[in-house]
Structures are given as C-alpha cells and as structure tokens.
Amino acid sequence: MTLISDRPAGAIRDIFGRDKALIGMIHCPAFPGAPRYRGASMNDIYDTCMRDAERLVQGGMHGLIIENHGDIPFSKPDEIGPETPAFLSVVTDRIKRAFGLPIGINVLANAPLPALATAVAGGADFIRVNQWANAYVANEGFMEGRAAQALRYRSALRAEHVRVFTDAHVKHGSHAIVADRSIPELTRDLGFFDSDCIIATGQRTGDSASMDEIDEIGSATHLPLLVGSGVTADNIVQILSRTNGVIVASSLKEGGVWWNPVEPERVRRFVDAAQAGL
C-alpha cells in the first residue's frame, strides 16, 4: 500500500497552527456520582488534572484532550447525568486559562452532546467521538452513531467553531453489525457525516494500531488522520510519517499505566523522539 506521508492538514492546522500535532490526554479521576469516586474534594480532583496538564505542556505537547476516564464503568450516552459535563467544564476552563493550548473533550461513553456542552462552556476547540456513524457493540452495550443529533445540537449552540474528531473502527468494541462494510467504507462514512478529523486506534487503551490499518484508513479519507492509542517514543516517527499527529496517554504515565500520573521525563523523551517526524 502506498505510504501517505504528506496528508492535508485541514482542522489540525486550523486548531494547532501546524500540520502535525502531539496531543496529550488528561484522564480525569472519578467524579462524584461515578462508582470509583471515594470522596475526594473537587479541588483535589481539579488539582490532579492541572498537574498532569502542566507536565504535558511543559514537556512540549501541542494540545490536550480532557476525558472522564475515571468514571468506569462508563454509562451509555442517554444515561450520563448533568454532573459529568459540569465537572468537565470546570476542569476545561481552568486548564484553558492556565495554559492557553488547544483543548479537546471526550465524554465517555460516546456522548457528543455533553462533550459539545463542555466544549462551549469551557472554551475547548474540538470534541472526540468514538462512534460517529454506523453502530457497534461496546463494553456498554449497543452503540449507535450520533452524528445527526450532535450536529444539530452544535448548530443550536452556535458552536460550529468546535470541530469533531472521530474514531474509525473504534477500539473496545465489535463491528460485527456492519461487518459487510470494509474499514475504508466505514472511514468514508465519517467524512460523509461531516467529521473534521479521523482517528485510528488499536483494540483497547494502550494498544497500538497496526501500520497496515493506519494506511488502510488513511487511504480512504481526505481528512487529517491521527493515531489515538498505543503511541510510544519507539513508534512515533513511523506513525508521524503516515499521519497528522497522535493522541498519547499511557506511554507518558508513570510505569506506562493510564491511571498513574504523567511522568515529566517520559514526556520529554517522547517529544524529543517525535522531533524527527514533525
């Protein structure tokens, strides 16, 4: 397959001011109301998010995504309470005011409406949506693409400036429901439903997408392409030769484990390794 080394930057350049971006992940601790919440004060939760943001920014990342990853097990979109976007909005506002970098929002599981509300309230620049078109079976059960509803909600909020980044062949799920459609066809559906950027992932958090799958997804779209899992200092240059950037989390955490704090030295090593591909 032909290697795609110089993709159109589109929304990546509009948001980050560059053709290739390194985006770090803020995994928020469990918020009140989530099963793993154990009574931490809101200030302690916000301080944890701010600490990780500071380490990512000081290490040289170009942007951040804020995600309610501590709220495991995740609720389906219509079962997410108003407290989740409320807490996320405060985190987003504080990080945006402190660091001024581009910020994205991902509300799990697959909840673009709360993500859009958070983005508007907190000043974020884009949202990530794991299933934008079609449907699949996830850990949370049956998940439908919510593009039509989300784009109408974005229009109602007058928030067309908030871009939508969407996963292709999303991790943590089975696509048997649409197994008669190839990965390129599923990817083209995202563009047809007005996605601004495509994200390739592995099978689960921390797993790398294969280079063959990255190429397969990239060849099916004119949109910017990111890799959103399994990115490390060892594979970053190879990935950047095919894409417009990466979303990285686990490999920047202490011990390489997603629920640990960001480790400054890991961020520095990662950003140094990435320079050859930027």
C-alpha positions as a printed Julia matrix, in Angstrom:
278×3 Matrix{Float64}:
   0.0    0.0    0.0
   1.26   3.5   -0.81
   2.66   5.33   2.21
   0.85   8.6    2.87
   3.48  10.97   4.24
   2.09  14.42   3.44
  -1.62  14.48   4.27
  -3.84  17.58   4.05
  -3.74  19.2    7.5
  -7.21  20.8    7.49
  -8.58  21.05  11.02
  -5.2   20.19  12.54
  -3.62  23.3   11.05
  -6.7   25.4   11.87
  -6.6   24.39  15.54
  -2.92  23.85  16.27
  -1.29  26.14  13.7
   0.84  23.29  12.36
   0.47  20.26  10.08
   1.33  17.61  12.7
   0.31  17.78  16.36
   1.19  15.94  19.56
  -1.91  15.79  21.78
  -1.67  14.62  25.39
  -4.52  13.08  27.33
  -5.88  14.25  30.69
  -7.55  11.23  32.3
  -9.72  12.84  34.97
 -10.13  10.93  38.25
 -13.55   9.57  39.11
 -16.07  12.36  39.54
 -18.79  12.37  42.23
 -21.55  10.02  41.15
 -19.17   7.54  39.48
 -18.7    4.09  41.05
 -14.98   4.6   41.78
 -15.4    8.01  43.42
 -14.19   7.77  47.03
 -14.94  11.21  48.43
 -12.03  13.28  47.14
 -12.68  17.02  47.25
 -13.36  18.77  43.97
 -10.24  20.9   44.48
  -8.13  17.74  44.8
  -9.66  16.36  41.59
  -9.08  19.62  39.74
  -5.51  19.86  41.07
  -4.77  16.34  39.79
  -5.93  17.33  36.3
  -3.96  20.59  36.43
  -0.79  18.75  37.49
  -0.99  16.38  34.52
  -1.77  19.26  32.17
   1.22  21.25  33.42
   3.58  18.3   32.92
   2.31  17.67  29.39
   2.53  21.33  28.4
   5.97  21.86  29.93
   7.17  18.72  28.17
   6.27  20.19  24.78
   2.88  18.75  23.81
   0.92  20.89  21.33
  -2.56  20.31  22.76
  -4.63  18.29  25.23
  -7.77  16.16  25.38
  -9.74  16.06  28.64
 -11.67  12.85  29.31
 -13.77  11.4   32.15
 -11.79   8.15  32.09
 -12.09   7.69  35.85
 -15.85   7.19  35.56
 -15.52   3.46  34.81
 -17.78   1.6   34.13
 -19.0    4.13  31.61
 -22.65   4.96  31.11
 -24.36   4.98  27.74
 -24.91   8.49  26.34
 -28.52   8.94  27.43
 -27.69   7.79  30.98
 -24.93  10.33  31.67
 -26.02  12.79  34.34
 -25.63  16.58  34.15
 -22.9   16.43  36.78
 -20.37  14.97  34.31
 -20.25  17.89  31.83
 -20.47  20.29  34.79
 -17.3   18.9   36.37
 -15.55  18.61  32.99
 -16.4   22.23  32.16
 -14.63  23.46  35.29
 -11.55  21.34  34.52
 -11.52  22.6   30.93
 -11.89  26.25  31.89
  -9.08  26.06  34.45
  -6.68  24.32  32.08
  -7.53  26.61  29.17
  -6.99  29.74  31.27
  -3.73  28.44  32.73
  -2.06  27.17  29.55
  -3.94  28.51  26.53
  -3.26  25.43  24.37
  -5.88  23.86  22.09
  -8.13  21.51  24.04
 -10.46  18.69  23.05
 -13.21  16.96  25.05
 -14.17  13.29  25.07
 -17.15  12.26  27.22
 -17.37   8.51  27.71
 -19.07   6.59  26.52
 -19.74   8.04  23.07
 -21.51  11.18  24.29
 -21.06  14.07  21.83
 -23.84  16.25  23.25
 -22.32  16.53  26.74
 -18.94  16.94  25.05
 -20.2   19.85  22.97
 -21.79  21.48  26.02
 -18.49  21.12  27.88
 -16.51  22.49  24.96
 -18.67  25.6   24.7
 -18.73  26.2   28.46
 -15.01  25.59  28.96
 -13.59  27.09  25.78
 -12.42  23.89  24.1
 -11.65  23.69  20.41
 -12.81  20.2   19.42
 -14.51  17.06  20.67
 -13.64  13.42  20.16
 -16.43  10.96  19.38
 -15.66   7.26  19.34
 -18.64   6.16  17.22
 -19.87   8.9   14.89
 -21.56   6.88  12.12
 -22.95   3.33  11.91
 -23.21   1.18  15.06
 -21.28  -1.38  17.06
 -21.37  -3.44  20.26
 -19.19  -1.95  23.01
 -18.46  -2.76  26.63
 -21.5   -0.63  27.48
 -23.78  -2.47  25.02
 -25.22  -1.41  21.68
 -23.84   1.96  20.49
 -25.25   3.97  17.62
 -23.55   6.73  15.69
 -24.95  10.08  16.87
 -23.74  12.42  14.11
 -27.16  13.75  13.1
 -28.22  14.58  16.65
 -24.82  16.02  17.59
 -24.51  18.3   14.56
 -28.0   19.68  15.13
 -27.11  20.32  18.78
 -23.87  22.04  17.73
 -25.87  24.25  15.38
 -28.34  25.1   18.15
 -25.43  26.16  20.38
 -23.98  28.29  17.55
 -20.79  26.29  18.07
 -19.72  25.44  14.52
 -16.21  26.51  15.55
 -15.97  23.35  17.69
 -14.52  20.68  15.41
 -15.37  16.97  15.56
 -12.63  14.3   15.65
 -13.98  10.78  15.14
 -12.62   7.26  15.52
 -12.53   4.8   12.63
 -13.02   1.13  13.58
 -13.23   2.2   17.22
 -11.44   0.29  20.0
 -13.23  -1.55  22.83
 -15.95  -2.91  20.57
 -17.12  -5.33  17.91
 -18.19  -4.2   14.47
 -19.99  -7.41  13.57
 -23.15  -5.37  12.99
 -21.51  -3.68   9.99
 -19.13  -6.49   9.08
 -20.3   -6.33   5.47
 -18.67  -2.88   5.23
 -14.9   -2.66   4.94
 -12.7   -0.41   7.07
 -12.28   2.02   4.12
 -16.08   2.19   3.72
 -16.57   2.81   7.44
 -13.92   5.52   7.25
 -15.6    7.21   4.28
 -18.87   7.25   6.24
 -17.23   9.52   8.82
 -16.36  12.11   6.22
 -19.82  11.8    4.67
 -21.25  12.72   8.1
 -19.06  15.84   8.38
 -16.25  14.66  10.62
 -13.28  17.05  10.65
 -10.53  14.57  11.55
 -10.17  10.76  11.63
  -8.56   8.77  14.46
  -7.09   5.27  14.08
  -6.75   3.13  17.24
  -5.82  -0.33  18.45
  -8.16  -2.79  20.12
  -8.11  -1.15  23.56
  -6.49   1.65  25.57
  -2.71   1.44  25.18
  -2.78  -0.93  22.19
  -1.17   0.32  19.01
  -2.94   0.43  15.69
  -1.03  -1.57  13.09
   0.74   0.35  10.35
  -1.32  -1.57   7.78
  -4.57  -0.42   9.37
  -3.33   3.16   9.64
  -2.51   3.08   5.93
  -5.87   1.48   5.11
  -7.78   4.17   6.98
  -5.6    6.96   5.61
  -6.04   5.88   2.02
  -9.83   6.09   2.4
 -10.09   9.73   3.51
  -9.03  13.22   2.5
  -9.37  14.33   6.13
  -6.5   14.73   8.6
  -5.55  11.47  10.31
  -4.39  10.9   13.9
  -3.43   7.75  15.78
  -5.15   7.6   19.16
  -3.71   4.66  21.08
  -0.5    2.73  21.59
   1.79   5.59  20.59
   5.28   5.46  22.13
   8.69   7.05  21.72
   9.69   3.96  19.75
   6.98   4.18  17.06
   6.2    7.9   16.96
   8.36   8.76  13.93
   6.95   5.85  11.92
   3.41   6.94  12.81
   4.04  10.62  12.02
   5.29   9.63   8.56
   1.74   8.44   7.85
  -0.43  10.89   9.79
  -1.08  14.42  11.02
  -0.31  13.59  14.62
  -1.11  11.49  17.64
  -3.16  11.35  20.83
  -0.98   9.83  23.54
  -1.67   8.88  27.16
  -0.45   5.61  28.67
   3.16   5.78  27.49
   3.55   9.18  29.2
   2.32   7.94  32.59
   4.37   6.52  35.43
   5.03   2.85  34.65
   3.23   3.26  31.3
  -0.14   2.74  33.05
  -3.04   5.03  32.13
  -4.36   5.63  35.66
  -0.99   6.85  37.0
   0.21  10.48  36.97
   2.01  11.9   33.96
   5.78  11.44  34.28
   7.7   14.53  33.09
  10.76  12.58  31.91
   8.61  10.28  29.78
   7.01  13.34  28.16
  10.4   14.88  27.41
  11.72  11.65  25.9
   8.6   11.27  23.79
   8.66  14.83  22.46
  12.4   14.58  21.73
  11.82  11.36  19.79
   8.97  12.95  17.84
  11.05  15.84  16.53
  12.37  13.81  13.61
   8.81  13.3   12.36
   7.36  16.78  12.87
